[in-house]
PDB file of N, H, CA, C and O in Angstrom:
ATOM      1  N   MET A   1      53.227   3.997-223.067  1.00  0.00           N
ATOM      2  CA  MET A   1      52.630   3.300-224.193  1.00  0.00           C
ATOM      3  C   MET A   1      53.253   1.918-224.296  1.00  0.00           C
ATOM      4  O   MET A   1      54.454   1.758-224.081  1.00  0.00           O
ATOM      5  N   LYS A   2      52.454   0.936-224.620  1.00  0.00           N
ATOM      6  H   LYS A   2      51.478   1.066-224.795  1.00  0.00           H
ATOM      7  CA  LYS A   2      52.890  -0.456-224.677  1.00  0.00           C
ATOM      8  C   LYS A   2      53.554  -0.750-226.026  1.00  0.00           C
ATOM      9  O   LYS A   2      53.082  -0.309-227.074  1.00  0.00           O
ATOM     10  N   THR A   3      54.644  -1.496-225.978  1.00  0.00           N
ATOM     11  H   THR A   3      55.027  -1.854-225.127  1.00  0.00           H
ATOM     12  CA  THR A   3      55.331  -1.893-227.210  1.00  0.00           C
ATOM     13  C   THR A   3      55.227  -3.400-227.388  1.00  0.00           C
ATOM     14  O   THR A   3      54.812  -4.123-226.483  1.00  0.00           O
ATOM     15  N   LEU A   4      55.608  -3.852-228.560  1.00  0.00           N
ATOM     16  H   LEU A   4      55.946  -3.264-229.295  1.00  0.00           H
ATOM     17  CA  LEU A   4      55.580  -5.292-228.831  1.00  0.00           C
ATOM     18  C   LEU A   4      56.470  -6.051-227.865  1.00  0.00           C
ATOM     19  O   LEU A   4      56.190  -7.208-227.552  1.00  0.00           O
ATOM     20  N   LYS A   5      57.523  -5.432-227.393  1.00  0.00           N
ATOM     21  H   LYS A   5      57.750  -4.492-227.648  1.00  0.00           H
ATOM     22  CA  LYS A   5      58.437  -6.078-226.436  1.00  0.00           C
ATOM     23  C   LYS A   5      57.720  -6.435-225.135  1.00  0.00           C
ATOM     24  O   LYS A   5      58.122  -7.381-224.456  1.00  0.00           O
ATOM     25  N   ASP A   6      56.670  -5.700-224.775  1.00  0.00           N
ATOM     26  H   ASP A   6      56.344  -4.933-225.327  1.00  0.00           H
ATOM     27  CA  ASP A   6      55.944  -5.916-223.520  1.00  0.00           C
ATOM     28  C   ASP A   6      54.898  -7.024-223.601  1.00  0.00           C
ATOM     29  O   ASP A   6      54.362  -7.441-222.574  1.00  0.00           O
ATOM     30  N   VAL A   7      54.602  -7.502-224.803  1.00  0.00           N
ATOM     31  H   VAL A   7      55.037  -7.162-225.637  1.00  0.00           H
ATOM     32  CA  VAL A   7      53.586  -8.546-224.975  1.00  0.00           C
ATOM     33  C   VAL A   7      54.210  -9.897-224.620  1.00  0.00           C
ATOM     34  O   VAL A   7      55.305 -10.224-225.078  1.00  0.00           O
ATOM     35  N   LYS A   8      53.507 -10.671-223.803  1.00  0.00           N
ATOM     36  H   LYS A   8      52.618 -10.406-223.431  1.00  0.00           H
ATOM     37  CA  LYS A   8      54.013 -11.963-223.328  1.00  0.00           C
ATOM     38  C   LYS A   8      53.710 -13.069-224.340  1.00  0.00           C
ATOM     39  O   LYS A   8      52.760 -12.954-225.114  1.00  0.00           O
ATOM     40  N   PRO A   9      54.508 -14.138-224.342  1.00  0.00           N
ATOM     41  CA  PRO A   9      54.228 -15.263-225.233  1.00  0.00           C
ATOM     42  C   PRO A   9      52.819 -15.812-224.995  1.00  0.00           C
ATOM     43  O   PRO A   9      52.377 -15.958-223.855  1.00  0.00           O
ATOM     44  N   GLY A  10      52.128 -16.111-226.094  1.00  0.00           N
ATOM     45  H   GLY A  10      52.487 -15.993-227.020  1.00  0.00           H
ATOM     46  CA  GLY A  10      50.755 -16.595-226.016  1.00  0.00           C
ATOM     47  C   GLY A  10      49.724 -15.482-226.098  1.00  0.00           C
ATOM     48  O   GLY A  10      48.536 -15.760-226.264  1.00  0.00           O
ATOM     49  N   GLN A  11      50.149 -14.229-225.984  1.00  0.00           N
ATOM     50  H   GLN A  11      51.114 -14.004-225.849  1.00  0.00           H
ATOM     51  CA  GLN A  11      49.235 -13.095-226.069  1.00  0.00           C
ATOM     52  C   GLN A  11      49.325 -12.464-227.458  1.00  0.00           C
ATOM     53  O   GLN A  11      50.306 -12.636-228.181  1.00  0.00           O
ATOM     54  N   SER A  12      48.278 -11.736-227.800  1.00  0.00           N
ATOM     55  H   SER A  12      47.481 -11.597-227.213  1.00  0.00           H
ATOM     56  CA  SER A  12      48.246 -11.017-229.072  1.00  0.00           C
ATOM     57  C   SER A  12      48.034  -9.543-228.817  1.00  0.00           C
ATOM     58  O   SER A  12      47.545  -9.147-227.759  1.00  0.00           O
ATOM     59  N   ALA A  13      48.404  -8.730-229.795  1.00  0.00           N
ATOM     60  H   ALA A  13      48.801  -9.052-230.654  1.00  0.00           H
ATOM     61  CA  ALA A  13      48.208  -7.281-229.713  1.00  0.00           C
ATOM     62  C   ALA A  13      47.965  -6.746-231.114  1.00  0.00           C
ATOM     63  O   ALA A  13      48.288  -7.389-232.113  1.00  0.00           O
ATOM     64  N   VAL A  14      47.394  -5.563-231.161  1.00  0.00           N
ATOM     65  H   VAL A  14      47.132  -5.041-230.349  1.00  0.00           H
ATOM     66  CA  VAL A  14      47.129  -4.899-232.441  1.00  0.00           C
ATOM     67  C   VAL A  14      48.126  -3.760-232.618  1.00  0.00           C
ATOM     68  O   VAL A  14      48.337  -2.959-231.707  1.00  0.00           O
ATOM     69  N   VAL A  15      48.734  -3.695-233.793  1.00  0.00           N
ATOM     70  H   VAL A  15      48.563  -4.346-234.533  1.00  0.00           H
ATOM     71  CA  VAL A  15      49.722  -2.653-234.086  1.00  0.00           C
ATOM     72  C   VAL A  15      49.031  -1.295-234.130  1.00  0.00           C
ATOM     73  O   VAL A  15      48.037  -1.116-234.833  1.00  0.00           O
ATOM     74  N   ASP A  16      49.565  -0.346-233.376  1.00  0.00           N
ATOM     75  H   ASP A  16      50.373  -0.492-232.804  1.00  0.00           H
ATOM     76  CA  ASP A  16      49.029   1.016-233.358  1.00  0.00           C
ATOM     77  C   ASP A  16      49.908   1.943-234.183  1.00  0.00           C
ATOM     78  O   ASP A  16      49.404   2.764-234.949  1.00  0.00           O
ATOM     79  N   LYS A  17      51.226   1.815-234.026  1.00  0.00           N
ATOM     80  H   LYS A  17      51.636   1.148-233.404  1.00  0.00           H
ATOM     81  CA  LYS A  17      52.138   2.714-234.726  1.00  0.00           C
ATOM     82  C   LYS A  17      53.501   2.038-234.852  1.00  0.00           C
ATOM     83  O   LYS A  17      53.940   1.335-233.941  1.00  0.00           O
ATOM     84  N   VAL A  18      54.162   2.252-235.977  1.00  0.00           N
ATOM     85  H   VAL A  18      53.806   2.823-236.717  1.00  0.00           H
ATOM     86  CA  VAL A  18      55.511   1.724-236.194  1.00  0.00           C
ATOM     87  C   VAL A  18      56.462   2.914-236.242  1.00  0.00           C
ATOM     88  O   VAL A  18      56.359   3.761-237.128  1.00  0.00           O
ATOM     89  N   LEU A  19      57.385   2.975-235.288  1.00  0.00           N
ATOM     90  H   LEU A  19      57.469   2.286-234.568  1.00  0.00           H
ATOM     91  CA  LEU A  19      58.307   4.103-235.192  1.00  0.00           C
ATOM     92  C   LEU A  19      59.610   3.873-235.935  1.00  0.00           C
ATOM     93  O   LEU A  19      60.444   4.775-236.013  1.00  0.00           O
ATOM     94  N   VAL A  20      59.798   2.681-236.481  1.00  0.00           N
ATOM     95  H   VAL A  20      59.120   1.949-236.418  1.00  0.00           H
ATOM     96  CA  VAL A  20      61.004   2.362-237.239  1.00  0.00           C
ATOM     97  C   VAL A  20      61.045   3.260-238.472  1.00  0.00           C
ATOM     98  O   VAL A  20      60.015   3.524-239.092  1.00  0.00           O
ATOM     99  N   THR A  21      62.243   3.727-238.820  1.00  0.00           N
ATOM    100  H   THR A  21      63.080   3.512-238.316  1.00  0.00           H
ATOM    101  CA  THR A  21      62.368   4.614-239.976  1.00  0.00           C
ATOM    102  C   THR A  21      63.263   3.990-241.048  1.00  0.00           C
ATOM    103  O   THR A  21      63.901   2.960-240.825  1.00  0.00           O
ATOM    104  N   GLY A  22      63.294   4.624-242.191  1.00  0.00           N
ATOM    105  H   GLY A  22      62.776   5.460-242.372  1.00  0.00           H
ATOM    106  CA  GLY A  22      64.193   4.215-243.268  1.00  0.00           C
ATOM    107  C   GLY A  22      63.770   2.931-243.949  1.00  0.00           C
ATOM    108  O   GLY A  22      62.585   2.608-244.024  1.00  0.00           O
ATOM    109  N   THR A  23      64.759   2.205-244.443  1.00  0.00           N
ATOM    110  H   THR A  23      65.722   2.467-244.382  1.00  0.00           H
ATOM    111  CA  THR A  23      64.469   0.984-245.187  1.00  0.00           C
ATOM    112  C   THR A  23      63.871  -0.097-244.304  1.00  0.00           C
ATOM    113  O   THR A  23      63.119  -0.947-244.782  1.00  0.00           O
ATOM    114  N   ALA A  24      64.200  -0.070-243.017  1.00  0.00           N
ATOM    115  H   ALA A  24      64.810   0.621-242.629  1.00  0.00           H
ATOM    116  CA  ALA A  24      63.637  -1.060-242.095  1.00  0.00           C
ATOM    117  C   ALA A  24      62.120  -0.922-242.005  1.00  0.00           C
ATOM    118  O   ALA A  24      61.417  -1.926-241.892  1.00  0.00           O
ATOM    119  N   LYS A  25      61.605   0.310-242.052  1.00  0.00           N
ATOM    120  H   LYS A  25      62.176   1.126-242.144  1.00  0.00           H
ATOM    121  CA  LYS A  25      60.156   0.513-242.002  1.00  0.00           C
ATOM    122  C   LYS A  25      59.496  -0.097-243.238  1.00  0.00           C
ATOM    123  O   LYS A  25      58.455  -0.745-243.132  1.00  0.00           O
ATOM    124  N   GLY A  26      60.096   0.107-244.401  1.00  0.00           N
ATOM    125  H   GLY A  26      60.941   0.633-244.487  1.00  0.00           H
ATOM    126  CA  GLY A  26      59.561  -0.489-245.617  1.00  0.00           C
ATOM    127  C   GLY A  26      59.564  -2.004-245.565  1.00  0.00           C
ATOM    128  O   GLY A  26      58.636  -2.658-246.041  1.00  0.00           O
ATOM    129  N   ARG A  27      60.628  -2.558-244.977  1.00  0.00           N
ATOM    130  H   ARG A  27      61.382  -2.026-244.591  1.00  0.00           H
ATOM    131  CA  ARG A  27      60.725  -4.021-244.840  1.00  0.00           C
ATOM    132  C   ARG A  27      59.623  -4.536-243.932  1.00  0.00           C
ATOM    133  O   ARG A  27      58.986  -5.541-244.246  1.00  0.00           O
ATOM    134  N   LEU A  28      59.386  -3.859-242.801  1.00  0.00           N
ATOM    135  H   LEU A  28      59.904  -3.043-242.546  1.00  0.00           H
ATOM    136  CA  LEU A  28      58.325  -4.282-241.880  1.00  0.00           C
ATOM    137  C   LEU A  28      56.951  -4.178-242.538  1.00  0.00           C
ATOM    138  O   LEU A  28      56.109  -5.060-242.371  1.00  0.00           O
ATOM    139  N   MET A  29      56.729  -3.094-243.289  1.00  0.00           N
ATOM    140  H   MET A  29      57.413  -2.377-243.424  1.00  0.00           H
ATOM    141  CA  MET A  29      55.436  -2.917-243.965  1.00  0.00           C
ATOM    142  C   MET A  29      55.226  -4.029-244.994  1.00  0.00           C
ATOM    143  O   MET A  29      54.112  -4.535-245.133  1.00  0.00           O
ATOM    144  N   ALA A  30      56.279  -4.412-245.714  1.00  0.00           N
ATOM    145  H   ALA A  30      57.184  -4.001-245.601  1.00  0.00           H
ATOM    146  CA  ALA A  30      56.164  -5.475-246.709  1.00  0.00           C
ATOM    147  C   ALA A  30      55.829  -6.812-246.064  1.00  0.00           C
ATOM    148  O   ALA A  30      55.215  -7.675-246.693  1.00  0.00           O
ATOM    149  N   MET A  31      56.235  -6.985-244.798  1.00  0.00           N
ATOM    150  H   MET A  31      56.733  -6.285-244.287  1.00  0.00           H
ATOM    151  CA  MET A  31      55.947  -8.226-244.079  1.00  0.00           C
ATOM    152  C   MET A  31      54.584  -8.182-243.397  1.00  0.00           C
ATOM    153  O   MET A  31      54.188  -9.154-242.754  1.00  0.00           O
ATOM    154  N   GLY A  32      53.861  -7.071-243.524  1.00  0.00           N
ATOM    155  H   GLY A  32      54.183  -6.280-244.045  1.00  0.00           H
ATOM    156  CA  GLY A  32      52.508  -6.999-242.968  1.00  0.00           C
ATOM    157  C   GLY A  32      52.401  -6.312-241.630  1.00  0.00           C
ATOM    158  O   GLY A  32      51.333  -6.328-241.018  1.00  0.00           O
ATOM    159  N   VAL A  33      53.482  -5.703-241.151  1.00  0.00           N
ATOM    160  H   VAL A  33      54.349  -5.690-241.649  1.00  0.00           H
ATOM    161  CA  VAL A  33      53.437  -4.992-239.875  1.00  0.00           C
ATOM    162  C   VAL A  33      52.896  -3.588-240.144  1.00  0.00           C
ATOM    163  O   VAL A  33      53.653  -2.632-240.317  1.00  0.00           O
ATOM    164  N   LEU A  34      51.576  -3.492-240.174  1.00  0.00           N
ATOM    165  H   LEU A  34      50.961  -4.268-240.034  1.00  0.00           H
ATOM    166  CA  LEU A  34      50.878  -2.249-240.474  1.00  0.00           C
ATOM    167  C   LEU A  34      49.914  -1.919-239.347  1.00  0.00           C
ATOM    168  O   LEU A  34      49.556  -2.795-238.559  1.00  0.00           O
ATOM    169  N   LYS A  35      49.495  -0.674-239.265  1.00  0.00           N
ATOM    170  H   LYS A  35      49.786   0.037-239.905  1.00  0.00           H
ATOM    171  CA  LYS A  35      48.515  -0.269-238.249  1.00  0.00           C
ATOM    172  C   LYS A  35      47.260  -1.117-238.411  1.00  0.00           C
ATOM    173  O   LYS A  35      46.722  -1.253-239.510  1.00  0.00           O
ATOM    174  N   GLY A  36      46.807  -1.681-237.300  1.00  0.00           N
ATOM    175  H   GLY A  36      47.244  -1.571-236.407  1.00  0.00           H
ATOM    176  CA  GLY A  36      45.598  -2.506-237.295  1.00  0.00           C
ATOM    177  C   GLY A  36      45.866  -3.997-237.435  1.00  0.00           C
ATOM    178  O   GLY A  36      44.952  -4.801-237.254  1.00  0.00           O
ATOM    179  N   ALA A  37      47.099  -4.387-237.755  1.00  0.00           N
ATOM    180  H   ALA A  37      47.841  -3.733-237.903  1.00  0.00           H
ATOM    181  CA  ALA A  37      47.431  -5.806-237.895  1.00  0.00           C
ATOM    182  C   ALA A  37      47.540  -6.452-236.514  1.00  0.00           C
ATOM    183  O   ALA A  37      48.036  -5.842-235.567  1.00  0.00           O
ATOM    184  N   THR A  38      47.073  -7.686-236.419  1.00  0.00           N
ATOM    185  H   THR A  38      46.670  -8.182-237.188  1.00  0.00           H
ATOM    186  CA  THR A  38      47.178  -8.430-235.161  1.00  0.00           C
ATOM    187  C   THR A  38      48.463  -9.242-235.168  1.00  0.00           C
ATOM    188  O   THR A  38      48.750  -9.970-236.118  1.00  0.00           O
ATOM    189  N   ILE A  39      49.233  -9.106-234.089  1.00  0.00           N
ATOM    190  H   ILE A  39      48.999  -8.514-233.317  1.00  0.00           H
ATOM    191  CA  ILE A  39      50.497  -9.833-233.933  1.00  0.00           C
ATOM    192  C   ILE A  39      50.409 -10.679-232.673  1.00  0.00           C
ATOM    193  O   ILE A  39      50.074 -10.181-231.598  1.00  0.00           O
ATOM    194  N   GLY A  40      50.711 -11.955-232.817  1.00  0.00           N
ATOM    195  H   GLY A  40      50.983 -12.360-233.690  1.00  0.00           H
ATOM    196  CA  GLY A  40      50.762 -12.845-231.660  1.00  0.00           C
ATOM    197  C   GLY A  40      52.206 -13.180-231.339  1.00  0.00           C
ATOM    198  O   GLY A  40      52.981 -13.527-232.230  1.00  0.00           O
ATOM    199  N   VAL A  41      52.566 -13.078-230.075  1.00  0.00           N
ATOM    200  H   VAL A  41      51.936 -12.797-229.351  1.00  0.00           H
ATOM    201  CA  VAL A  41      53.930 -13.427-229.673  1.00  0.00           C
ATOM    202  C   VAL A  41      53.980 -14.933-229.429  1.00  0.00           C
ATOM    203  O   VAL A  41      53.243 -15.461-228.596  1.00  0.00           O
ATOM    204  N   VAL A  42      54.849 -15.613-230.160  1.00  0.00           N
ATOM    205  H   VAL A  42      55.447 -15.184-230.837  1.00  0.00           H
ATOM    206  CA  VAL A  42      54.978 -17.065-230.064  1.00  0.00           C
ATOM    207  C   VAL A  42      55.933 -17.437-228.935  1.00  0.00           C
ATOM    208  O   VAL A  42      55.585 -18.208-228.039  1.00  0.00           O
ATOM    209  N   LYS A  43      57.138 -16.882-228.989  1.00  0.00           N
ATOM    210  H   LYS A  43      57.421 -16.256-229.716  1.00  0.00           H
ATOM    211  CA  LYS A  43      58.098 -17.142-227.919  1.00  0.00           C
ATOM    212  C   LYS A  43      59.152 -16.049-227.887  1.00  0.00           C
ATOM    213  O   LYS A  43      59.356 -15.309-228.849  1.00  0.00           O
ATOM    214  N   VAL A  44      59.811 -15.978-226.741  1.00  0.00           N
ATOM    215  H   VAL A  44      59.646 -16.579-225.959  1.00  0.00           H
ATOM    216  CA  VAL A  44      60.863 -14.982-226.527  1.00  0.00           C
ATOM    217  C   VAL A  44      62.104 -15.727-226.061  1.00  0.00           C
ATOM    218  O   VAL A  44      62.017 -16.585-225.182  1.00  0.00           O
ATOM    219  N   ALA A  45      63.239 -15.415-226.631  1.00  0.00           N
ATOM    220  H   ALA A  45      63.309 -14.718-227.345  1.00  0.00           H
ATOM    221  CA  ALA A  45      64.495 -16.049-226.230  1.00  0.00           C
ATOM    222  C   ALA A  45      64.776 -15.740-224.756  1.00  0.00           C
ATOM    223  O   ALA A  45      64.278 -14.746-224.228  1.00  0.00           O
ATOM    224  N   PRO A  46      65.569 -16.582-224.090  1.00  0.00           N
ATOM    225  CA  PRO A  46      65.807 -16.408-222.652  1.00  0.00           C
ATOM    226  C   PRO A  46      66.271 -15.010-222.231  1.00  0.00           C
ATOM    227  O   PRO A  46      65.891 -14.544-221.157  1.00  0.00           O
ATOM    228  N   LEU A  47      67.059 -14.349-223.026  1.00  0.00           N
ATOM    229  H   LEU A  47      67.368 -14.727-223.899  1.00  0.00           H
ATOM    230  CA  LEU A  47      67.510 -13.001-222.670  1.00  0.00           C
ATOM    231  C   LEU A  47      66.650 -11.919-223.316  1.00  0.00           C
ATOM    232  O   LEU A  47      67.003 -10.740-223.284  1.00  0.00           O
ATOM    233  N   GLY A  48      65.519 -12.320-223.904  1.00  0.00           N
ATOM    234  H   GLY A  48      65.232 -13.278-223.930  1.00  0.00           H
ATOM    235  CA  GLY A  48      64.578 -11.359-224.472  1.00  0.00           C
ATOM    236  C   GLY A  48      64.874 -10.933-225.889  1.00  0.00           C
ATOM    237  O   GLY A  48      64.222 -10.025-226.404  1.00  0.00           O
ATOM    238  N   ASP A  49      65.827 -11.555-226.528  1.00  0.00           N
ATOM    239  H   ASP A  49      66.357 -12.293-226.110  1.00  0.00           H
ATOM    240  CA  ASP A  49      66.204 -11.163-227.880  1.00  0.00           C
ATOM    241  C   ASP A  49      66.664 -12.386-228.639  1.00  0.00           C
ATOM    242  O   ASP A  49      67.651 -12.989-228.218  1.00  0.00           O
ATOM    243  N   PRO A  50      66.043 -12.795-229.703  1.00  0.00           N
ATOM    244  CA  PRO A  50      64.952 -12.175-230.444  1.00  0.00           C
ATOM    245  C   PRO A  50      63.577 -12.592-229.916  1.00  0.00           C
ATOM    246  O   PRO A  50      63.459 -13.405-228.999  1.00  0.00           O
ATOM    247  N   ILE A  51      62.557 -12.013-230.519  1.00  0.00           N
ATOM    248  H   ILE A  51      62.654 -11.352-231.264  1.00  0.00           H
ATOM    249  CA  ILE A  51      61.160 -12.297-230.201  1.00  0.00           C
ATOM    250  C   ILE A  51      60.528 -12.891-231.451  1.00  0.00           C
ATOM    251  O   ILE A  51      60.566 -12.280-232.519  1.00  0.00           O
ATOM    252  N   GLU A  52      59.939 -14.093-231.322  1.00  0.00           N
ATOM    253  H   GLU A  52      59.908 -14.589-230.454  1.00  0.00           H
ATOM    254  CA  GLU A  52      59.260 -14.713-232.458  1.00  0.00           C
ATOM    255  C   GLU A  52      57.789 -14.361-232.403  1.00  0.00           C
ATOM    256  O   GLU A  52      57.138 -14.548-231.375  1.00  0.00           O
ATOM    257  N   VAL A  53      57.260 -13.851-233.508  1.00  0.00           N
ATOM    258  H   VAL A  53      57.788 -13.699-234.344  1.00  0.00           H
ATOM    259  CA  VAL A  53      55.854 -13.455-233.568  1.00  0.00           C
ATOM    260  C   VAL A  53      55.192 -14.126-234.766  1.00  0.00           C
ATOM    261  O   VAL A  53      55.853 -14.592-235.694  1.00  0.00           O
ATOM    262  N   GLN A  54      53.868 -14.157-234.710  1.00  0.00           N
ATOM    263  H   GLN A  54      53.331 -13.778-233.955  1.00  0.00           H
ATOM    264  CA  GLN A  54      53.098 -14.660-235.842  1.00  0.00           C
ATOM    265  C   GLN A  54      52.201 -13.540-236.325  1.00  0.00           C
ATOM    266  O   GLN A  54      51.474 -12.924-235.545  1.00  0.00           O
ATOM    267  N   ILE A  55      52.264 -13.283-237.628  1.00  0.00           N
ATOM    268  H   ILE A  55      52.855 -13.783-238.261  1.00  0.00           H
ATOM    269  CA  ILE A  55      51.445 -12.241-238.238  1.00  0.00           C
ATOM    270  C   ILE A  55      50.989 -12.730-239.601  1.00  0.00           C
ATOM    271  O   ILE A  55      51.796 -13.203-240.403  1.00  0.00           O
ATOM    272  N   LYS A  56      49.711 -12.616-239.857  1.00  0.00           N
ATOM    273  H   LYS A  56      49.056 -12.233-239.206  1.00  0.00           H
ATOM    274  CA  LYS A  56      49.116 -13.019-241.136  1.00  0.00           C
ATOM    275  C   LYS A  56      49.483 -14.452-241.514  1.00  0.00           C
ATOM    276  O   LYS A  56      49.697 -14.748-242.689  1.00  0.00           O
ATOM    277  N   GLY A  57      49.556 -15.328-240.541  1.00  0.00           N
ATOM    278  H   GLY A  57      49.382 -15.087-239.586  1.00  0.00           H
ATOM    279  CA  GLY A  57      49.765 -16.745-240.798  1.00  0.00           C
ATOM    280  C   GLY A  57      51.202 -17.196-240.951  1.00  0.00           C
ATOM    281  O   GLY A  57      51.443 -18.374-241.215  1.00  0.00           O
ATOM    282  N   TYR A  58      52.161 -16.306-240.796  1.00  0.00           N
ATOM    283  H   TYR A  58      51.966 -15.349-240.582  1.00  0.00           H
ATOM    284  CA  TYR A  58      53.541 -16.749-240.854  1.00  0.00           C
ATOM    285  C   TYR A  58      54.340 -16.165-239.693  1.00  0.00           C
ATOM    286  O   TYR A  58      53.954 -15.165-239.087  1.00  0.00           O
ATOM    287  N   ASN A  59      55.451 -16.807-239.405  1.00  0.00           N
ATOM    288  H   ASN A  59      55.765 -17.619-239.898  1.00  0.00           H
ATOM    289  CA  ASN A  59      56.252 -16.416-238.256  1.00  0.00           C
ATOM    290  C   ASN A  59      57.430 -15.544-238.664  1.00  0.00           C
ATOM    291  O   ASN A  59      58.068 -15.768-239.692  1.00  0.00           O
ATOM    292  N   LEU A  60      57.700 -14.550-237.836  1.00  0.00           N
ATOM    293  H   LEU A  60      57.181 -14.368-237.001  1.00  0.00           H
ATOM    294  CA  LEU A  60      58.823 -13.642-238.017  1.00  0.00           C
ATOM    295  C   LEU A  60      59.575 -13.530-236.705  1.00  0.00           C
ATOM    296  O   LEU A  60      59.020 -13.802-235.641  1.00  0.00           O
ATOM    297  N   SER A  61      60.810 -13.138-236.776  1.00  0.00           N
ATOM    298  H   SER A  61      61.261 -12.917-237.641  1.00  0.00           H
ATOM    299  CA  SER A  61      61.579 -12.845-235.570  1.00  0.00           C
ATOM    300  C   SER A  61      62.040 -11.399-235.618  1.00  0.00           C
ATOM    301  O   SER A  61      62.536 -10.922-236.639  1.00  0.00           O
ATOM    302  N   PHE A  62      61.869 -10.712-234.496  1.00  0.00           N
ATOM    303  H   PHE A  62      61.467 -11.100-233.667  1.00  0.00           H
ATOM    304  CA  PHE A  62      62.305  -9.328-234.373  1.00  0.00           C
ATOM    305  C   PHE A  62      63.361  -9.227-233.299  1.00  0.00           C
ATOM    306  O   PHE A  62      63.311  -9.939-232.296  1.00  0.00           O
ATOM    307  N   ARG A  63      64.316  -8.343-233.510  1.00  0.00           N
ATOM    308  H   ARG A  63      64.356  -7.765-234.325  1.00  0.00           H
ATOM    309  CA  ARG A  63      65.245  -7.998-232.435  1.00  0.00           C
ATOM    310  C   ARG A  63      64.465  -7.188-231.403  1.00  0.00           C
ATOM    311  O   ARG A  63      63.463  -6.546-231.719  1.00  0.00           O
ATOM    312  N   LYS A  64      64.942  -7.233-230.179  1.00  0.00           N
ATOM    313  H   LYS A  64      65.756  -7.755-229.922  1.00  0.00           H
ATOM    314  CA  LYS A  64      64.282  -6.481-229.111  1.00  0.00           C
ATOM    315  C   LYS A  64      64.226  -4.990-229.447  1.00  0.00           C
ATOM    316  O   LYS A  64      63.237  -4.320-229.151  1.00  0.00           O
ATOM    317  N   SER A  65      65.290  -4.476-230.064  1.00  0.00           N
ATOM    318  H   SER A  65      66.093  -5.020-230.304  1.00  0.00           H
ATOM    319  CA  SER A  65      65.320  -3.050-230.415  1.00  0.00           C
ATOM    320  C   SER A  65      64.247  -2.705-231.441  1.00  0.00           C
ATOM    321  O   SER A  65      63.702  -1.601-231.412  1.00  0.00           O
ATOM    322  N   GLU A  66      63.933  -3.634-232.352  1.00  0.00           N
ATOM    323  H   GLU A  66      64.376  -4.530-232.376  1.00  0.00           H
ATOM    324  CA  GLU A  66      62.860  -3.399-233.325  1.00  0.00           C
ATOM    325  C   GLU A  66      61.502  -3.480-232.639  1.00  0.00           C
ATOM    326  O   GLU A  66      60.617  -2.668-232.907  1.00  0.00           O
ATOM    327  N   ALA A  67      61.336  -4.473-231.742  1.00  0.00           N
ATOM    328  H   ALA A  67      62.055  -5.133-231.524  1.00  0.00           H
ATOM    329  CA  ALA A  67      60.058  -4.653-231.047  1.00  0.00           C
ATOM    330  C   ALA A  67      59.727  -3.448-230.170  1.00  0.00           C
ATOM    331  O   ALA A  67      58.554  -3.139-229.956  1.00  0.00           O
ATOM    332  N   GLU A  68      60.761  -2.763-229.660  1.00  0.00           N
ATOM    333  H   GLU A  68      61.713  -3.014-229.834  1.00  0.00           H
ATOM    334  CA  GLU A  68      60.528  -1.581-228.826  1.00  0.00           C
ATOM    335  C   GLU A  68      59.985  -0.407-229.635  1.00  0.00           C
ATOM    336  O   GLU A  68      59.450   0.545-229.067  1.00  0.00           O
ATOM    337  N   GLN A  69      60.121  -0.472-230.952  1.00  0.00           N
ATOM    338  H   GLN A  69      60.555  -1.246-231.413  1.00  0.00           H
ATOM    339  CA  GLN A  69      59.656   0.620-231.814  1.00  0.00           C
ATOM    340  C   GLN A  69      58.314   0.319-232.475  1.00  0.00           C
ATOM    341  O   GLN A  69      57.852   1.084-233.322  1.00  0.00           O
ATOM    342  N   ILE A  70      57.689  -0.787-232.092  1.00  0.00           N
ATOM    343  H   ILE A  70      58.064  -1.408-231.404  1.00  0.00           H
ATOM    344  CA  ILE A  70      56.364  -1.127-232.611  1.00  0.00           C
ATOM    345  C   ILE A  70      55.371  -0.939-231.463  1.00  0.00           C
ATOM    346  O   ILE A  70      55.335  -1.737-230.526  1.00  0.00           O
ATOM    347  N   MET A  71      54.569   0.116-231.546  1.00  0.00           N
ATOM    348  H   MET A  71      54.598   0.763-232.307  1.00  0.00           H
ATOM    349  CA  MET A  71      53.576   0.410-230.511  1.00  0.00           C
ATOM    350  C   MET A  71      52.332  -0.436-230.750  1.00  0.00           C
ATOM    351  O   MET A  71      51.856  -0.557-231.879  1.00  0.00           O
ATOM    352  N   VAL A  72      51.810  -1.023-229.669  1.00  0.00           N
ATOM    353  H   VAL A  72      52.197  -0.925-228.752  1.00  0.00           H
ATOM    354  CA  VAL A  72      50.639  -1.889-229.802  1.00  0.00           C
ATOM    355  C   VAL A  72      49.562  -1.472-228.810  1.00  0.00           C
ATOM    356  O   VAL A  72      49.819  -0.772-227.832  1.00  0.00           O
ATOM    357  N   LEU A  73      48.349  -1.928-229.099  1.00  0.00           N
ATOM    358  H   LEU A  73      48.140  -2.498-229.894  1.00  0.00           H
ATOM    359  CA  LEU A  73      47.204  -1.671-228.210  1.00  0.00           C
ATOM    360  C   LEU A  73      46.893  -2.930-227.419  1.00  0.00           C
ATOM    361  O   LEU A  73      45.966  -2.938-226.610  1.00  0.00           O
TER     362      LEU A  73
END
C-alpha cells in the first residue's frame, strides 16, 4: 500500500486511511488530513525528513515517520 512518504514532489494523492493514533491523530484531523482529502507534496528535505505538503490551501510539514502512517491512493 502506498503512503504519503512515497509521493514525489509535485505529485498529489488522496488520503485513504490515517494510521496515526492518540492525540497526534486528532491533531492531523484538525489540520484537514481526513479520508478523501487531496494532499500535494511540495518538497522533501534532502534526507527525506521532513516532507512539506499542501492541503486545503495551506502548507504543513510532516516527519517521515508520520508520512509513513498516512495511506494514500
